[in-house]
Amino acid sequence: MNEPRQLSLNAFIYPSGHHEAAWRHPQSQPHRIYDVRYYQEIGRTAEAAKLDAVFFADGPALRTEVRHNAASGLEPITLLTAIATATTHLGLIATASTTYYEPYNLARLFSTLDHISGGRAGWNIVTTGTDLAAANFGLDRHPDHAERYARAREFVDAVVALWDSWEDDAIVLDRAAGVYADTDKIHPIDFAGEFLKVRGPFNAPRTPQGHPVLVQAGASNDGRAFAGQYAEAIFTAHQRLEDAQVFYADIKTKAREFGRDPDQVKILPGISPFIADTEQAAKRLEREFNELTVPEYGLKQLEGIANTSLRHLPLDEPIPLELFSDAGDVVDNARSRRQVVAGIVRRERPTVRGLLHRLAGARGHRVFAGTSEQVADTIEEWFRNGAADGFNVMPPYYPGGLEVFAETVVPILQRRGIFRTEYTGTTLRDHFGLTRPASRFAPRPASVR
């Protein structure tokens, strides 16, 4: 008999919270965002609630908006290693760029995290969307979208081949014979592509998970195709159930087209919940945060999406529809986020200030203000209606926003039988319900040769 389908829930850690004004609110702790104990405490809160994982975004450049927002520049793989020592089951997912790393180095970083944590690592694969990074790596220009995705495919192929290059039984540990490893079971990968060349083999054995879980967050046409081919979990942003359902079906179809089991691809939209005892109090809390926003900061973000100056627009007049009239079909990630904003403008006709507040909560991810029961209801609705396999929980403020979710929403989901009450495995793959991949170099049974 099949086990009932279970939600996946990650805590998406963002310095002092996902609302852009969180650092100004008294319930946040921006003075601690460079303190490792702060993140270890968040990790322990997530693990006590039996969440699947914590997740860190990252980019190899200083955000220009740091004047008006708290931004932690801590390197996430190192930070997750510290969280690994403070937890026992919690998954550990970090963002790392295929444009600004080399395959062998990155393979070592994630392999080490997976070994240290006993099989809890995940790699959020990004190509990096900002031009700011190029100059930090001695480049005259940031590679264009198509080139970045072409390199990304080679990069992932090379990294996974490195992780596979030791067969599972390569370590013999025969002290009597003086043989530690069977070198016939350790393979060079001899990878050669248009952008990358890696000989191998890797310098460490396969990890407890076979290899870390592959995660992806691109919503562009290239990003969706990439996700269908490689991703085992996909982070995405949607405002409405029907849009999430279309994306969900598309990714599952693409996975099938690549010969993959769509149930082995987890779709995880973001949700940023303001939670209080009453809906009125939750909406009041959201207004408190919005009133702390700095328009200059929000306008800079919105100008990046609209690709035009907006400083001439009165803050309290409706935003012109024509600013987003050319959103069109999804081509790249900037355009996909533009479509999200265009949809808000068309449906809600907000003022400029209203749109800035609308986007302040979670950078285009869904913001929801309500009671714990209402938050659980919307999570369950998306989960049961083909829109999500789980969620990236994006608390508006840390650490309290996660604590409220863990203490009040998670028990409701547990009572409804759609979220675990105890961990049933020890690895991130166990939590996500993903199978352990076999090494590509492992001998195949005679029947399938």
GROMACS .gro file of C-alpha atoms in nm:
model
  449
    1MET     CA    1   0.000   0.000   0.000
    2ASN     CA    2   0.139   0.340  -0.100
    3GLU     CA    3   0.221   0.587   0.174
    4PRO     CA    4   0.013   0.909   0.163
    5ARG     CA    5   0.182   1.193  -0.021
    6GLN     CA    6   0.369   1.426   0.214
    7LEU     CA    7   0.457   1.795   0.190
    8SER     CA    8   0.813   1.916   0.169
    9LEU     CA    9   0.890   2.235   0.363
   10ASN     CA   10   1.215   2.431   0.355
   11ALA     CA   11   1.310   2.738   0.554
   12PHE     CA   12   1.456   2.989   0.308
   13ILE     CA   13   1.702   3.188   0.521
   14TYR     CA   14   1.744   3.552   0.426
   15PRO     CA   15   1.954   3.766   0.665
   16SER     CA   16   1.700   3.941   0.888
   17GLY     CA   17   1.389   3.834   0.695
   18HIS     CA   18   1.234   3.831   0.349
   19HIS     CA   19   1.054   4.161   0.382
   20GLU     CA   20   1.286   4.434   0.257
   21ALA     CA   21   1.223   4.642   0.571
   22ALA     CA   22   1.263   4.352   0.815
   23TRP     CA   23   1.594   4.485   0.943
   24ARG     CA   24   1.416   4.800   1.065
   25HIS     CA   25   1.145   4.614   1.258
   26PRO     CA   26   1.201   4.549   1.631
   27GLN     CA   27   1.118   4.179   1.592
   28SER     CA   28   1.422   4.119   1.369
   29GLN     CA   29   1.787   4.085   1.470
   30PRO     CA   30   2.001   4.246   1.197
   31HIS     CA   31   2.291   4.291   1.439
   32ARG     CA   32   2.336   3.911   1.437
   33ILE     CA   33   2.351   3.837   1.064
   34TYR     CA   34   2.727   3.775   1.076
   35ASP     CA   35   2.702   3.558   1.391
   36VAL     CA   36   2.715   3.186   1.318
   37ARG     CA   37   2.513   3.111   1.632
   38TYR     CA   38   2.220   3.303   1.484
   39TYR     CA   39   2.204   3.065   1.189
   40GLN     CA   40   2.259   2.759   1.405
   41GLU     CA   41   1.962   2.864   1.618
   42ILE     CA   42   1.749   2.903   1.305
   43GLY     CA   43   1.864   2.558   1.193
   44ARG     CA   44   1.764   2.404   1.525
   45THR     CA   45   1.421   2.571   1.504
   46ALA     CA   46   1.370   2.426   1.155
   47GLU     CA   47   1.483   2.081   1.266
   48ALA     CA   48   1.259   2.082   1.575
   49ALA     CA   49   0.966   2.140   1.336
   50LYS     CA   50   1.088   1.848   1.117
   51LEU     CA   51   1.137   2.071   0.813
   52ASP     CA   52   1.313   1.916   0.515
   53ALA     CA   53   1.591   2.171   0.482
   54VAL     CA   54   1.722   2.522   0.517
   55PHE     CA   55   1.817   2.706   0.200
   56PHE     CA   56   2.053   2.996   0.132
   57ALA     CA   57   2.052   3.213  -0.179
   58ASP     CA   58   2.383   3.367  -0.284
   59GLY     CA   59   2.553   3.581  -0.545
   60PRO     CA   60   2.920   3.670  -0.599
   61ALA     CA   61   2.880   4.048  -0.582
   62LEU     CA   62   2.783   4.319  -0.334
   63ARG     CA   63   2.421   4.416  -0.375
   64THR     CA   64   2.412   4.785  -0.466
   65GLU     CA   65   2.102   4.836  -0.249
   66VAL     CA   66   2.294   4.760   0.072
   67ARG     CA   67   2.250   5.126   0.171
   68HIS     CA   68   1.885   5.052   0.254
   69ASN     CA   69   1.881   4.683   0.343
   70ALA     CA   70   2.079   4.441   0.557
   71ALA     CA   71   2.274   4.200   0.338
   72SER     CA   72   2.484   3.915   0.470
   73GLY     CA   73   2.778   3.824   0.248
   74LEU     CA   74   2.865   3.500   0.429
   75GLU     CA   75   2.956   3.217   0.192
   76PRO     CA   76   2.668   2.966   0.223
   77ILE     CA   77   2.847   2.631   0.188
   78THR     CA   78   3.082   2.719   0.474
   79LEU     CA   79   2.789   2.848   0.678
   80LEU     CA   80   2.587   2.532   0.618
   81THR     CA   81   2.880   2.327   0.746
   82ALA     CA   82   2.844   2.516   1.074
   83ILE     CA   83   2.470   2.447   1.078
   84ALA     CA   84   2.544   2.079   1.007
   85THR     CA   85   2.735   2.056   1.335
   86ALA     CA   86   2.434   2.197   1.525
   87THR     CA   87   2.174   1.963   1.370
   88THR     CA   88   2.136   1.593   1.289
   89HIS     CA   89   1.866   1.557   1.022
   90LEU     CA   90   1.802   1.895   0.862
   91GLY     CA   91   1.880   1.926   0.490
   92LEU     CA   92   2.134   2.191   0.387
   93ILE     CA   93   2.087   2.362   0.048
   94ALA     CA   94   2.321   2.631  -0.086
   95THR     CA   95   2.325   2.834  -0.405
   96ALA     CA   96   2.640   2.822  -0.617
   97SER     CA   97   2.703   2.958  -0.966
   98THR     CA   98   2.802   2.756  -1.270
   99THR     CA   99   2.936   3.077  -1.426
  100TYR     CA  100   3.180   3.176  -1.151
  101TYR     CA  101   3.304   2.841  -1.017
  102GLU     CA  102   3.500   2.560  -1.177
  103PRO     CA  103   3.349   2.210  -1.169
  104TYR     CA  104   3.623   2.035  -0.970
  105ASN     CA  105   3.630   2.297  -0.695
  106LEU     CA  106   3.253   2.308  -0.657
  107ALA     CA  107   3.226   1.928  -0.665
  108ARG     CA  108   3.468   1.916  -0.369
  109LEU     CA  109   3.277   2.177  -0.168
  110PHE     CA  110   2.940   2.002  -0.194
  111SER     CA  111   3.087   1.654  -0.160
  112THR     CA  112   3.257   1.762   0.163
  113LEU     CA  113   2.932   1.914   0.296
  114ASP     CA  114   2.747   1.592   0.213
  115HIS     CA  115   3.009   1.375   0.387
  116ILE     CA  116   3.032   1.602   0.693
  117SER     CA  117   2.653   1.617   0.735
  118GLY     CA  118   2.589   1.247   0.673
  119GLY     CA  119   2.405   1.304   0.347
  120ARG     CA  120   2.210   1.628   0.388
  121ALA     CA  121   2.353   1.853   0.114
  122GLY     CA  122   2.173   2.011  -0.180
  123TRP     CA  123   2.309   2.235  -0.456
  124ASN     CA  124   2.088   2.514  -0.590
  125ILE     CA  125   2.225   2.553  -0.942
  126VAL     CA  126   2.228   2.909  -1.076
  127THR     CA  127   2.396   3.074  -1.374
  128THR     CA  128   2.405   3.416  -1.198
  129GLY     CA  129   2.179   3.688  -1.332
  130THR     CA  130   2.369   4.003  -1.242
  131ASP     CA  131   2.629   4.188  -1.447
  132LEU     CA  132   2.791   4.304  -1.122
  133ALA     CA  133   2.967   3.969  -1.082
  134ALA     CA  134   3.173   3.975  -1.402
  135ALA     CA  135   3.420   4.243  -1.292
  136ASN     CA  136   3.482   4.056  -0.966
  137PHE     CA  137   3.624   3.767  -1.170
  138GLY     CA  138   3.835   3.963  -1.417
  139LEU     CA  139   3.579   3.946  -1.697
  140ASP     CA  140   3.490   4.233  -1.928
  141ARG     CA  141   3.133   4.119  -1.959
  142HIS     CA  142   2.875   3.892  -1.801
  143PRO     CA  143   2.806   3.600  -2.040
  144ASP     CA  144   2.470   3.623  -2.214
  145HIS     CA  145   2.174   3.409  -2.114
  146ALA     CA  146   2.213   3.136  -2.377
  147GLU     CA  147   2.588   3.103  -2.314
  148ARG     CA  148   2.538   3.075  -1.938
  149TYR     CA  149   2.289   2.791  -1.977
  150ALA     CA  150   2.505   2.609  -2.229
  151ARG     CA  151   2.796   2.625  -1.983
  152ALA     CA  152   2.564   2.523  -1.697
  153ARG     CA  153   2.468   2.201  -1.874
  154GLU     CA  154   2.833   2.110  -1.924
  155PHE     CA  155   2.910   2.212  -1.567
  156VAL     CA  156   2.645   1.988  -1.409
  157ASP     CA  157   2.737   1.696  -1.634
  158ALA     CA  158   3.101   1.730  -1.530
  159VAL     CA  159   3.028   1.769  -1.158
  160VAL     CA  160   2.794   1.470  -1.142
  161ALA     CA  161   3.044   1.260  -1.338
  162LEU     CA  162   3.312   1.354  -1.083
  163TRP     CA  163   3.085   1.254  -0.795
  164ASP     CA  164   3.015   0.924  -0.973
  165SER     CA  165   3.377   0.849  -1.057
  166TRP     CA  166   3.424   0.628  -0.752
  167GLU     CA  167   3.197   0.325  -0.759
  168ASP     CA  168   3.015   0.265  -0.431
  169ASP     CA  169   3.235  -0.032  -0.339
  170ALA     CA  170   3.567   0.122  -0.450
  171ILE     CA  171   3.695   0.139  -0.092
  172VAL     CA  172   3.818  -0.209   0.002
  173LEU     CA  173   3.991  -0.129   0.333
  174ASP     CA  174   4.182  -0.459   0.328
  175ARG     CA  175   4.443  -0.404   0.596
  176ALA     CA  176   4.588  -0.752   0.564
  177ALA     CA  177   4.656  -0.714   0.193
  178GLY     CA  178   4.749  -0.347   0.223
  179VAL     CA  179   4.477  -0.237  -0.020
  180TYR     CA  180   4.269   0.065   0.071
  181ALA     CA  181   4.085   0.116  -0.260
  182ASP     CA  182   4.026  -0.085  -0.576
  183THR     CA  183   4.162   0.154  -0.838
  184ASP     CA  184   3.982  -0.038  -1.114
  185LYS     CA  185   3.665   0.111  -0.964
  186ILE     CA  186   3.790   0.471  -0.970
  187HIS     CA  187   3.745   0.628  -1.313
  188PRO     CA  188   3.869   0.937  -1.498
  189ILE     CA  189   3.573   1.116  -1.650
  190ASP     CA  190   3.758   1.270  -1.948
  191PHE     CA  191   3.494   1.538  -1.989
  192ALA     CA  192   3.544   1.775  -2.281
  193GLY     CA  193   3.284   2.027  -2.389
  194GLU     CA  194   3.267   2.364  -2.559
  195PHE     CA  195   3.328   2.554  -2.235
  196LEU     CA  196   3.478   2.306  -1.990
  197LYS     CA  197   3.738   2.033  -1.980
  198VAL     CA  198   3.778   1.807  -1.674
  199ARG     CA  199   3.985   1.489  -1.665
  200GLY     CA  200   3.907   1.347  -1.320
  201PRO     CA  201   3.876   1.121  -1.137
  202PHE     CA  202   3.747   1.283  -0.821
  203ASN     CA  203   3.962   1.273  -0.509
  204ALA     CA  204   3.694   1.144  -0.270
  205PRO     CA  205   3.441   0.858  -0.274
  206ARG     CA  206   3.070   0.888  -0.340
  207THR     CA  207   2.875   1.058  -0.065
  208PRO     CA  208   2.599   0.908   0.152
  209GLN     CA  209   2.337   1.037  -0.095
  210GLY     CA  210   2.527   0.915  -0.403
  211HIS     CA  211   2.550   1.282  -0.480
  212PRO     CA  212   2.393   1.596  -0.330
  213VAL     CA  213   2.037   1.680  -0.434
  214LEU     CA  214   2.028   1.900  -0.747
  215VAL     CA  215   1.805   2.205  -0.703
  216GLN     CA  216   1.721   2.476  -0.957
  217ALA     CA  217   1.527   2.801  -0.953
  218GLY     CA  218   1.514   2.936  -1.310
  219ALA     CA  219   1.169   3.007  -1.458
  220SER     CA  220   1.288   3.111  -1.805
  221ASN     CA  221   1.237   2.888  -2.107
  222ASP     CA  222   1.598   2.771  -2.078
  223GLY     CA  223   1.556   2.736  -1.703
  224ARG     CA  224   1.249   2.515  -1.736
  225ALA     CA  225   1.419   2.290  -1.989
  226PHE     CA  226   1.724   2.272  -1.764
  227ALA     CA  227   1.503   2.184  -1.468
  228GLY     CA  228   1.327   1.910  -1.660
  229GLN     CA  229   1.660   1.754  -1.750
  230TYR     CA  230   1.853   1.788  -1.423
  231ALA     CA  231   1.664   1.927  -1.124
  232GLU     CA  232   1.539   1.710  -0.841
  233ALA     CA  233   1.377   2.006  -0.663
  234ILE     CA  234   1.269   2.335  -0.816
  235PHE     CA  235   1.219   2.664  -0.635
  236THR     CA  236   0.969   2.892  -0.805
  237ALA     CA  237   0.760   3.208  -0.754
  238HIS     CA  238   0.386   3.233  -0.823
  239GLN     CA  239   0.113   3.466  -0.704
  240ARG     CA  240  -0.190   3.261  -0.810
  241LEU     CA  241  -0.293   2.896  -0.788
  242GLU     CA  242  -0.372   2.871  -1.159
  243ASP     CA  243  -0.029   3.004  -1.263
  244ALA     CA  244   0.142   2.761  -1.027
  245GLN     CA  245  -0.062   2.474  -1.172
  246VAL     CA  246   0.050   2.559  -1.526
  247PHE     CA  247   0.415   2.573  -1.419
  248TYR     CA  248   0.383   2.248  -1.221
  249ALA     CA  249   0.234   2.061  -1.517
  250ASP     CA  250   0.495   2.202  -1.756
  251ILE     CA  251   0.792   2.093  -1.545
  252LYS     CA  252   0.649   1.746  -1.487
  253THR     CA  253   0.593   1.711  -1.863
  254LYS     CA  254   0.948   1.821  -1.938
  255ALA     CA  255   1.082   1.566  -1.690
  256ARG     CA  256   0.890   1.291  -1.872
  257GLU     CA  257   1.030   1.411  -2.205
  258PHE     CA  258   1.381   1.356  -2.064
  259GLY     CA  259   1.284   1.003  -1.958
  260ARG     CA  260   1.263   1.093  -1.590
  261ASP     CA  261   1.005   1.002  -1.327
  262PRO     CA  262   0.810   1.324  -1.262
  263ASP     CA  263   0.753   1.217  -0.902
  264GLN     CA  264   1.130   1.251  -0.857
  265VAL     CA  265   1.105   1.624  -0.934
  266LYS     CA  266   0.972   1.832  -0.644
  267ILE     CA  267   0.810   2.171  -0.720
  268LEU     CA  268   0.845   2.412  -0.428
  269PRO     CA  269   0.696   2.764  -0.463
  270GLY     CA  270   0.782   3.036  -0.214
  271ILE     CA  271   0.536   3.161   0.047
  272SER     CA  272   0.602   3.448   0.288
  273PRO     CA  273   0.343   3.435   0.567
  274PHE     CA  274   0.250   3.710   0.811
  275ILE     CA  275   0.085   3.512   1.091
  276ALA     CA  276  -0.126   3.637   1.383
  277ASP     CA  277  -0.421   3.527   1.597
  278THR     CA  278  -0.667   3.702   1.365
  279GLU     CA  279  -0.659   3.791   0.997
  280GLN     CA  280  -0.698   4.157   1.092
  281ALA     CA  281  -0.393   4.142   1.319
  282ALA     CA  282  -0.189   3.965   1.049
  283LYS     CA  283  -0.272   4.232   0.793
  284ARG     CA  284  -0.189   4.498   1.049
  285LEU     CA  285   0.152   4.335   1.102
  286GLU     CA  286   0.210   4.338   0.726
  287ARG     CA  287   0.122   4.710   0.714
  288GLU     CA  288   0.373   4.776   0.993
  289PHE     CA  289   0.648   4.630   0.779
  290ASN     CA  290   0.534   4.808   0.462
  291GLU     CA  291   0.535   5.143   0.642
  292LEU     CA  292   0.905   5.090   0.717
  293THR     CA  293   1.002   5.054   0.350
  294VAL     CA  294   1.230   5.308   0.184
  295PRO     CA  295   1.078   5.406  -0.156
  296GLU     CA  296   1.422   5.467  -0.306
  297TYR     CA  297   1.512   5.103  -0.238
  298GLY     CA  298   1.190   4.964  -0.384
  299LEU     CA  299   1.208   5.186  -0.691
  300LYS     CA  300   1.558   5.062  -0.766
  301GLN     CA  301   1.435   4.703  -0.758
  302LEU     CA  302   1.130   4.782  -0.970
  303GLU     CA  303   1.337   4.974  -1.224
  304GLY     CA  304   1.549   4.664  -1.271
  305ILE     CA  305   1.235   4.466  -1.353
  306ALA     CA  306   1.075   4.736  -1.572
  307ASN     CA  307   1.411   4.817  -1.738
  308THR     CA  308   1.332   5.188  -1.728
  309SER     CA  309   1.348   5.483  -1.489
  310LEU     CA  310   1.044   5.530  -1.266
  311ARG     CA  311   1.163   5.824  -1.052
  312HIS     CA  312   0.933   6.067  -1.233
  313LEU     CA  313   0.617   5.878  -1.134
  314PRO     CA  314   0.411   6.009  -0.838
  315LEU     CA  315   0.413   5.746  -0.564
  316ASP     CA  316   0.040   5.767  -0.496
  317GLU     CA  317  -0.091   5.749  -0.852
  318PRO     CA  318  -0.164   5.426  -1.043
  319ILE     CA  319   0.136   5.274  -1.216
  320PRO     CA  320   0.098   5.298  -1.596
  321LEU     CA  321  -0.006   4.970  -1.758
  322GLU     CA  322   0.217   5.033  -2.058
  323LEU     CA  323   0.531   4.994  -1.845
  324PHE     CA  324   0.479   4.617  -1.853
  325SER     CA  325   0.281   4.577  -2.174
  326ASP     CA  326   0.571   4.399  -2.346
  327ALA     CA  327   0.618   4.130  -2.076
  328GLY     CA  328   0.542   3.868  -2.344
  329ASP     CA  329   0.647   3.505  -2.328
  330VAL     CA  330   0.903   3.386  -2.077
  331VAL     CA  331   1.251   3.408  -2.230
  332ASP     CA  332   1.484   3.474  -1.941
  333ASN     CA  333   1.460   3.497  -1.564
  334ALA     CA  334   1.435   3.876  -1.561
  335ARG     CA  335   1.149   3.855  -1.808
  336SER     CA  336   0.970   3.587  -1.603
  337ARG     CA  337   0.981   3.809  -1.293
  338ARG     CA  338   0.858   4.094  -1.515
  339GLN     CA  339   0.557   3.882  -1.605
  340VAL     CA  340   0.474   3.829  -1.238
  341VAL     CA  341   0.479   4.205  -1.183
  342ALA     CA  342   0.282   4.269  -1.502
  343GLY     CA  343   0.011   4.035  -1.378
  344ILE     CA  344  -0.016   4.223  -1.049
  345VAL     CA  345  -0.040   4.556  -1.232
  346ARG     CA  346  -0.312   4.431  -1.469
  347ARG     CA  347  -0.524   4.263  -1.202
  348GLU     CA  348  -0.488   4.506  -0.914
  349ARG     CA  349  -0.408   4.845  -1.077
  350PRO     CA  350  -0.196   4.952  -0.777
  351THR     CA  351  -0.036   5.288  -0.717
  352VAL     CA  352   0.342   5.301  -0.745
  353ARG     CA  353   0.365   5.294  -0.366
  354GLY     CA  354   0.114   5.008  -0.351
  355LEU     CA  355   0.318   4.805  -0.599
  356LEU     CA  356   0.637   4.875  -0.403
  357HIS     CA  357   0.462   4.745  -0.090
  358ARG     CA  358   0.329   4.447  -0.285
  359LEU     CA  359   0.682   4.349  -0.388
  360ALA     CA  360   0.851   4.440  -0.059
  361GLY     CA  361   0.743   4.119   0.110
  362ALA     CA  362   0.935   3.858  -0.085
  363ARG     CA  363   1.062   3.992  -0.419
  364GLY     CA  364   0.769   3.858  -0.623
  365HIS     CA  365   0.702   3.544  -0.420
  366ARG     CA  366   0.357   3.502  -0.268
  367VAL     CA  367   0.293   3.700   0.050
  368PHE     CA  368   0.003   3.582   0.264
  369ALA     CA  369  -0.134   3.747   0.578
  370GLY     CA  370  -0.369   3.548   0.798
  371THR     CA  371  -0.413   3.313   1.087
  372SER     CA  372  -0.215   2.991   1.125
  373GLU     CA  373  -0.522   2.800   1.007
  374GLN     CA  374  -0.552   3.016   0.696
  375VAL     CA  375  -0.184   2.974   0.612
  376ALA     CA  376  -0.221   2.597   0.649
  377ASP     CA  377  -0.534   2.610   0.428
  378THR     CA  378  -0.356   2.783   0.140
  379ILE     CA  379  -0.057   2.547   0.166
  380GLU     CA  380  -0.288   2.247   0.157
  381GLU     CA  381  -0.494   2.389  -0.132
  382TRP     CA  382  -0.186   2.427  -0.353
  383PHE     CA  383  -0.048   2.090  -0.243
  384ARG     CA  384  -0.369   1.898  -0.320
  385ASN     CA  385  -0.449   2.075  -0.646
  386GLY     CA  386  -0.145   2.019  -0.866
  387ALA     CA  387   0.038   2.341  -0.788
  388ALA     CA  388   0.309   2.234  -0.543
  389ASP     CA  389   0.485   1.938  -0.384
  390GLY     CA  390   0.576   2.162  -0.093
  391PHE     CA  391   0.695   2.513  -0.018
  392ASN     CA  392   0.994   2.730   0.048
  393VAL     CA  393   0.881   2.909   0.362
  394MET     CA  394   1.010   3.268   0.350
  395PRO     CA  395   0.943   3.432   0.688
  396PRO     CA  396   0.905   3.810   0.662
  397TYR     CA  397   1.137   3.844   0.963
  398TYR     CA  398   1.388   3.620   1.138
  399PRO     CA  399   1.404   3.448   1.376
  400GLY     CA  400   1.049   3.503   1.507
  401GLY     CA  401   0.869   3.457   1.176
  402LEU     CA  402   1.003   3.103   1.144
  403GLU     CA  403   0.932   3.029   1.509
  404VAL     CA  404   0.565   3.129   1.471
  405PHE     CA  405   0.532   2.914   1.157
  406ALA     CA  406   0.701   2.618   1.326
  407GLU     CA  407   0.495   2.644   1.642
  408THR     CA  408   0.151   2.716   1.495
  409VAL     CA  409   0.127   2.618   1.126
  410VAL     CA  410   0.333   2.297   1.123
  411PRO     CA  411   0.118   2.125   1.392
  412ILE     CA  412  -0.195   2.194   1.183
  413LEU     CA  413  -0.036   2.036   0.875
  414GLN     CA  414   0.071   1.741   1.090
  415ARG     CA  415  -0.282   1.692   1.226
  416ARG     CA  416  -0.411   1.693   0.869
  417GLY     CA  417  -0.172   1.410   0.787
  418ILE     CA  418   0.019   1.590   0.513
  419PHE     CA  419   0.343   1.663   0.698
  420ARG     CA  420   0.568   1.437   0.901
  421THR     CA  421   0.565   1.428   1.280
  422GLU     CA  422   0.909   1.262   1.288
  423TYR     CA  423   1.189   1.222   1.038
  424THR     CA  424   1.173   0.882   0.869
  425GLY     CA  425   1.520   0.902   0.719
  426THR     CA  426   1.852   1.074   0.770
  427THR     CA  427   1.936   1.229   0.432
  428LEU     CA  428   1.788   1.513   0.230
  429ARG     CA  429   1.691   1.258  -0.034
  430ASP     CA  430   1.499   1.068   0.232
  431HIS     CA  431   1.313   1.383   0.331
  432PHE     CA  432   1.223   1.473  -0.028
  433GLY     CA  433   1.133   1.114  -0.116
  434LEU     CA  434   1.406   1.093  -0.380
  435THR     CA  435   1.591   0.777  -0.475
  436ARG     CA  436   1.966   0.745  -0.437
  437PRO     CA  437   2.120   0.764  -0.788
  438ALA     CA  438   2.346   0.484  -0.904
  439SER     CA  439   2.695   0.571  -1.026
  440ARG     CA  440   2.713   0.591  -1.402
  441PHE     CA  441   3.030   0.381  -1.378
  442ALA     CA  442   2.869   0.100  -1.179
  443PRO     CA  443   2.851  -0.231  -1.370
  444ARG     CA  444   2.507  -0.287  -1.515
  445PRO     CA  445   2.326  -0.619  -1.471
  446ALA     CA  446   2.377  -0.855  -1.766
  447SER     CA  447   2.005  -0.837  -1.845
  448VAL     CA  448   2.028  -0.467  -1.936
  449ARG     CA  449   2.360  -0.470  -2.119
   0.00000   0.00000   0.00000
